[in-house]
Coordinates of C-alpha atoms and ligand atoms in Angstrom, one line a residue:
M18 CA -6.2 -7.5 17.2
E19 CA -2.9 -8.6 15.7
K20 CA -0.9 -5.9 14.0
K21 CA -0.6 -6.1 10.2
V22 CA 2.8 -7.0 8.9
V23 CA 5.2 -4.7 7.0
F24 CA 8.3 -6.0 5.3
S25 CA 11.1 -4.3 3.4
G26 CA 14.7 -4.7 2.6
V27 CA 17.8 -2.7 1.5
Q28 CA 20.8 -4.2 -0.2
P29 CA 24.2 -3.9 1.4
S30 CA 25.7 -3.2 -2.0
G31 CA 27.5 0.0 -1.2
G32 CA 27.0 3.3 0.7
L33 CA 23.3 4.2 1.0
T34 CA 22.1 7.4 -0.7
I35 CA 19.6 10.0 0.3
G36 CA 17.4 8.2 -2.4
N37 CA 17.4 5.1 -0.2
Y38 CA 16.7 7.2 2.8
I39 CA 13.8 9.3 1.4
G40 CA 12.3 6.5 -0.8
A41 CA 12.5 3.8 1.8
I42 CA 14.2 4.1 5.3
K43 CA 12.5 7.3 6.4
N44 CA 9.1 5.7 5.9
F45 CA 10.2 2.5 7.7
V46 CA 10.6 4.6 10.8
D47 CA 7.0 6.0 10.8
L48 CA 5.5 2.5 10.1
Q49 CA 7.2 0.8 13.1
E50 CA 4.7 2.5 15.5
K51 CA 1.6 0.9 14.0
Y52 CA 2.7 -2.3 12.3
N53 CA 4.6 -5.5 13.0
C54 CA 7.6 -4.5 10.9
Y55 CA 10.4 -6.7 9.5
Y56 CA 13.3 -4.8 8.0
C57 CA 15.9 -6.9 6.4
I58 CA 19.4 -6.3 5.1
V59 CA 19.3 -8.3 1.9
D60 CA 22.8 -9.7 1.5
L61 CA 21.6 -12.6 -0.6
H62 CA 20.3 -10.1 -3.1
A63 CA 23.6 -8.1 -3.0
I64 CA 25.6 -11.0 -4.4
T65 CA 23.6 -11.0 -7.7
V66 CA 26.3 -8.5 -8.7
P67 CA 29.9 -9.2 -7.8
Q68 CA 30.9 -8.1 -4.3
I69 CA 34.2 -8.0 -2.5
P70 CA 33.6 -10.2 0.6
K71 CA 35.2 -7.8 3.1
D72 CA 33.2 -4.9 1.7
L73 CA 30.0 -6.9 1.8
R74 CA 30.6 -7.6 5.5
K75 CA 31.3 -3.9 6.2
N76 CA 28.3 -2.7 4.2
T77 CA 26.0 -5.1 5.9
L78 CA 26.8 -3.7 9.3
E79 CA 26.7 -0.2 7.9
V80 CA 23.1 -0.7 6.7
L81 CA 22.1 -2.0 10.1
A82 CA 23.8 1.0 11.8
I83 CA 22.0 3.3 9.4
Y84 CA 18.7 1.6 10.2
L85 CA 19.2 2.2 13.9
A86 CA 20.6 5.7 13.5
S87 CA 17.6 6.7 11.4
G88 CA 15.3 5.8 14.3
L89 CA 14.4 2.1 13.9
D90 CA 14.0 0.6 17.3
P91 CA 14.8 -3.1 17.7
E92 CA 12.2 -3.2 20.5
K93 CA 9.5 -2.1 18.1
C94 CA 10.5 -3.9 14.9
T95 CA 12.6 -6.8 13.7
L96 CA 15.9 -6.0 12.2
F97 CA 17.8 -8.9 10.6
I98 CA 20.2 -10.1 8.0
Q99 CA 18.6 -12.1 5.2
S100 CA 21.2 -14.9 5.1
H101 CA 20.6 -15.6 8.7
V102 CA 17.1 -16.9 8.0
D103 CA 17.4 -20.1 5.9
A104 CA 13.7 -20.0 4.9
H105 CA 14.4 -17.2 2.4
V106 CA 16.4 -19.4 0.2
E107 CA 14.2 -22.4 0.7
L108 CA 11.0 -20.7 -0.3
T109 CA 12.8 -19.2 -3.3
W110 CA 13.3 -22.6 -4.7
V111 CA 9.7 -23.5 -4.4
L112 CA 8.6 -20.2 -5.9
N113 CA 11.1 -20.8 -8.8
S114 CA 9.1 -23.8 -9.6
I115 CA 6.0 -21.7 -10.4
S116 CA 7.8 -18.7 -11.9
Y117 CA 7.7 -18.2 -15.6
M118 CA 10.9 -17.4 -17.5
G119 CA 9.0 -15.0 -19.7
Q120 CA 7.8 -12.8 -16.9
L121 CA 11.3 -12.7 -15.3
N122 CA 12.7 -11.7 -18.7
R123 CA 10.5 -8.6 -18.7
M124 CA 11.7 -7.2 -15.4
T125 CA 13.2 -3.8 -16.0
Q126 CA 15.8 -4.1 -13.4
F127 CA 17.0 -7.4 -14.9
K128 CA 17.2 -5.9 -18.3
E129 CA 19.1 -2.9 -17.1
K130 CA 21.5 -4.7 -14.8
S131 CA 22.2 -7.5 -17.4
K132 CA 23.3 -4.9 -19.9
K133 CA 26.1 -4.0 -17.5
S134 CA 27.4 -7.6 -17.5
E135 CA 26.8 -8.9 -21.0
E136 CA 29.3 -11.8 -20.7
N137 CA 28.7 -14.4 -18.0
L138 CA 25.3 -13.2 -17.0
N139 CA 24.6 -15.0 -13.7
A140 CA 21.4 -16.9 -13.0
A141 CA 20.9 -15.2 -9.6
L142 CA 20.4 -11.9 -11.3
F143 CA 17.6 -13.5 -13.3
T144 CA 15.8 -15.0 -10.3
Y145 CA 16.4 -12.0 -8.0
P146 CA 12.7 -11.0 -8.0
V147 CA 11.7 -14.5 -7.0
L148 CA 14.0 -14.2 -3.9
M149 CA 12.4 -10.9 -3.2
A150 CA 8.9 -12.5 -3.5
A151 CA 10.0 -15.1 -1.0
D152 CA 11.2 -12.4 1.4
I153 CA 7.9 -10.8 1.4
L154 CA 5.6 -13.8 1.4
L155 CA 7.3 -15.6 4.2
Y156 CA 6.0 -13.1 6.7
Q157 CA 2.4 -12.9 5.5
T158 CA 3.1 -9.3 4.7
E159 CA 0.4 -6.8 4.1
F160 CA 2.4 -3.8 3.1
V161 CA 5.8 -3.3 1.5
P162 CA 7.3 0.2 1.6
V163 CA 9.6 0.7 -1.3
G164 CA 10.6 3.3 -3.9
E165 CA 8.9 3.5 -7.3
D166 CA 11.6 1.4 -9.0
Q167 CA 10.4 -1.7 -7.1
K168 CA 6.8 -1.6 -8.2
Q169 CA 7.2 -4.2 -10.9
H170 CA 8.9 -6.6 -8.5
L171 CA 6.0 -6.2 -6.1
E172 CA 3.6 -7.1 -8.9
L173 CA 5.5 -10.3 -9.5
A174 CA 5.3 -11.2 -5.8
R175 CA 1.6 -10.7 -5.9
D176 CA 1.3 -12.9 -9.0
L177 CA 3.3 -15.7 -7.4
A178 CA 1.3 -15.6 -4.2
E179 CA -1.9 -15.8 -6.2
R180 CA -0.6 -18.6 -8.4
F181 CA 0.5 -20.6 -5.4
N182 CA -2.8 -20.0 -3.6
N183 CA -4.8 -21.1 -6.7
R184 CA -2.7 -24.2 -7.3
Y185 CA -2.3 -25.4 -3.7
S186 CA -5.0 -23.6 -1.6
E187 CA -4.9 -20.4 0.4
T188 CA -1.4 -20.0 1.8
F189 CA 0.0 -16.5 1.3
K190 CA -1.4 -13.1 2.0
I191 CA -1.3 -10.9 -1.1
P192 CA 1.0 -7.9 -0.4
E193 CA 0.4 -4.3 -1.3
P194 CA 3.2 -1.9 -2.2
L195 CA 3.4 1.3 -0.2
I196 CA 4.9 3.9 -2.4
Q197 CA 5.1 7.5 -1.2
K198 CA 3.5 10.1 -3.5
F199 CA 6.4 12.3 -2.7
G200 CA 10.1 11.3 -2.9
A201 CA 9.5 7.8 -4.2
R202 CA 12.0 8.6 -7.0
I203 CA 14.9 10.8 -6.1
M204 CA 16.8 11.5 -9.3
S205 CA 20.5 11.6 -10.1
L206 CA 22.1 15.0 -9.6
Q207 CA 24.0 14.7 -12.8
N208 CA 21.3 13.3 -15.0
P209 CA 17.9 14.0 -13.5
E210 CA 16.2 11.7 -15.9
N211 CA 17.7 8.7 -14.1
K212 CA 17.1 7.6 -10.6
M213 CA 19.8 8.4 -8.0
S214 CA 21.7 5.1 -7.6
K215 CA 24.4 4.1 -5.3
S216 CA 26.0 2.0 -8.0
D217 CA 26.3 5.0 -10.4
E218 CA 29.9 5.4 -11.7
N219 CA 29.8 9.2 -11.2
E220 CA 29.9 9.9 -7.5
N221 CA 28.6 13.4 -8.1
S222 CA 25.3 12.0 -9.1
Y223 CA 24.4 10.9 -5.6
I224 CA 24.6 12.0 -2.0
L225 CA 25.4 9.4 0.5
I226 CA 23.7 9.4 3.9
L227 CA 27.3 9.5 5.4
D228 CA 28.7 12.2 3.1
K229 CA 30.5 15.0 5.0
P230 CA 29.1 18.6 4.8
D231 CA 31.7 19.8 2.3
V232 CA 31.1 16.9 0.0
I233 CA 27.3 17.6 0.1
R234 CA 27.9 21.3 -0.6
R235 CA 30.1 20.4 -3.6
K236 CA 27.8 17.8 -5.1
I237 CA 24.7 20.0 -4.8
K238 CA 26.6 23.0 -6.3
R239 CA 27.5 20.8 -9.3
A240 CA 24.0 19.4 -9.7
V241 CA 22.8 19.8 -13.2
T242 CA 20.0 22.4 -13.6
D243 CA 18.8 24.4 -16.7
S244 CA 19.1 27.9 -18.2
I245 CA 15.6 29.0 -17.2
G246 CA 16.8 30.4 -13.9
E247 CA 13.6 30.2 -11.9
V248 CA 12.9 28.0 -8.9
K249 CA 9.7 26.5 -10.3
Y250 CA 8.3 23.0 -9.9
N251 CA 7.6 21.4 -13.3
D252 CA 8.8 18.8 -15.8
E253 CA 10.7 21.2 -18.0
Q254 CA 13.1 21.7 -15.1
L255 CA 13.8 18.2 -13.8
G256 CA 17.0 19.1 -12.0
I257 CA 15.4 21.9 -10.1
K258 CA 12.3 19.8 -9.4
N259 CA 14.5 17.1 -7.9
L260 CA 16.3 19.6 -5.7
M261 CA 13.0 21.0 -4.6
N262 CA 11.8 17.5 -3.6
I263 CA 14.9 17.0 -1.6
Y264 CA 14.6 20.4 0.1
S265 CA 11.0 19.7 0.9
V266 CA 11.6 16.3 2.4
F267 CA 14.5 17.5 4.6
S268 CA 12.9 20.9 5.7
G269 CA 9.2 19.8 5.9
D270 CA 8.3 22.9 3.8
S271 CA 5.8 22.5 1.0
I272 CA 6.7 23.0 -2.6
D273 CA 4.5 26.2 -2.7
V274 CA 6.4 27.7 0.2
I275 CA 9.7 26.9 -1.5
E276 CA 8.7 28.4 -4.8
N277 CA 7.6 31.6 -3.1
R278 CA 10.7 31.8 -1.0
Y279 CA 13.0 31.7 -4.0
E280 CA 11.0 33.9 -6.4
G281 CA 13.5 36.1 -8.3
L282 CA 16.5 34.7 -6.4
G283 CA 18.2 32.4 -9.0
Y284 CA 19.8 29.0 -8.4
G285 CA 23.0 30.0 -6.5
K286 CA 21.3 30.8 -3.2
F287 CA 18.7 28.0 -3.6
K288 CA 21.4 25.4 -4.0
E289 CA 23.3 26.7 -1.0
D290 CA 20.2 26.3 1.1
V291 CA 19.4 22.9 -0.2
A292 CA 22.8 21.8 0.8
E293 CA 22.4 23.2 4.3
V294 CA 19.0 21.6 4.8
V295 CA 20.4 18.2 3.8
I296 CA 23.5 18.7 6.0
S297 CA 21.4 19.5 9.1
G298 CA 18.9 16.7 8.3
L299 CA 21.7 14.1 8.1
A300 CA 23.8 15.4 11.0
P301 CA 22.0 13.6 13.8
I302 CA 21.9 10.4 11.8
Q303 CA 25.6 10.6 11.1
K304 CA 26.3 11.3 14.8
R305 CA 24.3 8.3 16.0
Y306 CA 25.9 6.2 13.2
D307 CA 29.4 7.0 14.4
D308 CA 28.5 6.0 18.0
L309 CA 26.8 2.7 16.9
M310 CA 29.8 1.7 14.7
K311 CA 31.9 1.9 17.8
N312 CA 29.7 -0.7 19.5
K313 CA 29.9 -3.8 17.4
D314 CA 28.7 -6.0 20.3
Y315 CA 25.4 -4.1 20.3
L316 CA 25.0 -4.4 16.6
E317 CA 25.6 -8.1 16.9
K318 CA 23.0 -8.4 19.6
V319 CA 20.4 -6.6 17.5
Y320 CA 20.9 -8.8 14.4
R321 CA 21.0 -12.0 16.3
Q322 CA 17.8 -11.3 18.2
G323 CA 16.3 -10.1 14.9
A324 CA 17.1 -13.3 13.1
E325 CA 15.6 -15.4 15.9
K326 CA 12.3 -13.5 15.7
A327 CA 12.3 -13.5 11.9
N328 CA 13.1 -17.2 11.8
Y329 CA 10.2 -18.1 14.1
A330 CA 7.7 -16.4 11.8
A331 CA 9.3 -17.5 8.5
I332 CA 9.4 -21.2 9.5
K333 CA 5.7 -21.3 10.1
T334 CA 5.0 -20.3 6.5
L335 CA 7.7 -22.5 5.0
R336 CA 6.4 -25.6 6.8
K337 CA 2.9 -24.9 5.4
V338 CA 4.4 -24.5 1.9
Y339 CA 6.4 -27.7 2.1
R340 CA 3.4 -29.6 3.3
K341 CA 1.2 -28.3 0.5
V342 CA 3.6 -29.0 -2.3
G343 CA 3.8 -32.6 -1.2
F344 CA 7.1 -32.9 0.8
I345 CA 7.1 -35.5 3.5
Q346 CA 7.3 -34.0 7.0
R347 CA 10.7 -34.4 8.6
Ligands
LIG425 P1 21.3 0.2 -6.7 O1 21.3 1.6 -6.8 O2 22.7 -0.4 -6.3 O3 20.7 -0.6 -7.8 P2 19.2 0.5 -5.0 O4 19.7 1.6 -4.1 O5 18.2 0.7 -6.0 O6 20.5 -0.2 -5.5 P3 18.3 -0.9 -2.6 O7 19.4 -0.5 -1.8 O8 18.0 -2.3 -2.4 O9 18.6 -0.7 -4.2 O10 17.1 0.0 -2.4 C1 16.5 0.1 -1.1 C2 15.3 0.9 -1.2 O11 15.6 2.2 -1.6 C3 14.2 0.4 -2.2 O12 12.9 0.5 -1.6 C4 14.3 1.3 -3.4 O13 13.1 1.4 -4.0 C5 14.7 2.6 -2.7 N1 15.4 3.5 -3.6 C6 16.5 3.3 -4.2 N2 16.9 4.3 -4.9 C7 15.9 5.3 -4.8 C8 15.7 6.6 -5.3 N3 16.6 7.1 -6.1 N4 14.6 7.3 -4.9 C9 13.7 6.7 -4.1 N5 13.8 5.5 -3.6 C10 14.9 4.7 -3.9
LIG426 N1 14.9 -5.4 -4.5 C1 14.9 -4.4 -3.5 C2 15.4 -4.8 -2.2 C3 14.6 -5.9 -1.6 C4 13.3 -5.7 -1.0 C5 12.9 -7.0 -0.6 C6 12.4 -4.7 -0.9 C7 14.9 -7.2 -1.5 N2 13.9 -7.9 -0.9 C8 11.6 -7.3 -0.1 C9 11.2 -4.9 -0.3 C10 10.8 -6.2 0.1 C11 15.6 -3.2 -4.0 O1 15.4 -2.1 -3.5 N3 16.5 -3.3 -4.9

């Protein structure tokens, strides 16, 4: 039986955070064993906000190296750069033709990001979710592992697939989101009501996968908590809850075990331990990352082979789509 397809992407829009790792990349690794996985570095998405070209190039390779360092194996899954497979842009155009402005206007991410650039809002930011739908639908994807924040975009991808299938006959598989129950939304260390985001202005609000041990210790020490003073898991203590989630993911200990361990101990010791668990969880990834970044030839080989494999699958779907909408075969 053919393996079911998994697709996901990460933007090379800056250093990756432990939110990206826990909400997305960590799960990619488990999925590669059972599914036919495509993991993309979505550079076309990244330019929906201004990027400095040389940083974009650097960040793109960085995401690839982090994918590999986290345990993704190019023999088991397809790792590629979005702009290397033309079909993503081509399918986006066709999907734009069946996308409703009203629905795109309601996308939370668009509303939030457009607030940040009130003047000269660019059109790509508006059609960002259509490009994301194209990414997913090109590969006849069954499952899309993402963090909670991407749920609405997934809904749109499903709507577009259904709309196209109804209008032109069965073409796309309808994708399902795969959102972890636990860790799907790692919160900002400075404002635990917001998600941890690599584009946050305050660098104390996030931990980068590549942060050095001292930086991690400092950021966790400064993490906002509360005056209750007990390590308990509840919505009155969002900062502590978030740190407990992080602790649990990196240590493998359950929330109950953590609550019991820190009963009566206060926040100081707890925060120190959270930092150490994160540091030792990231250490092997950082070590492999450093080695990989010294071997640019290898990285190039991986993304080239990936693009070839992805292109082969994507073109099949795109040809079907072009035929169905009435384009003459070339
Ligand atoms: P930005 O913060 O710049 O808006 P982002 O980190 O949200 O970008 P991506 O890099 O494209 O955007 O996200 C890659 C994956 O990481 C997505 O699946 C997203 O849902 C997940 N993710 C991002 N932030 C978090 C978070 N704080 N908690 C859990 N998952 C997250
Ligand atoms: N919009 C996503 C990144 C992304 C993606 C995808 C995720 C682009 N294309 C396809 C899953 C599937 C984000 O996390 N900001």
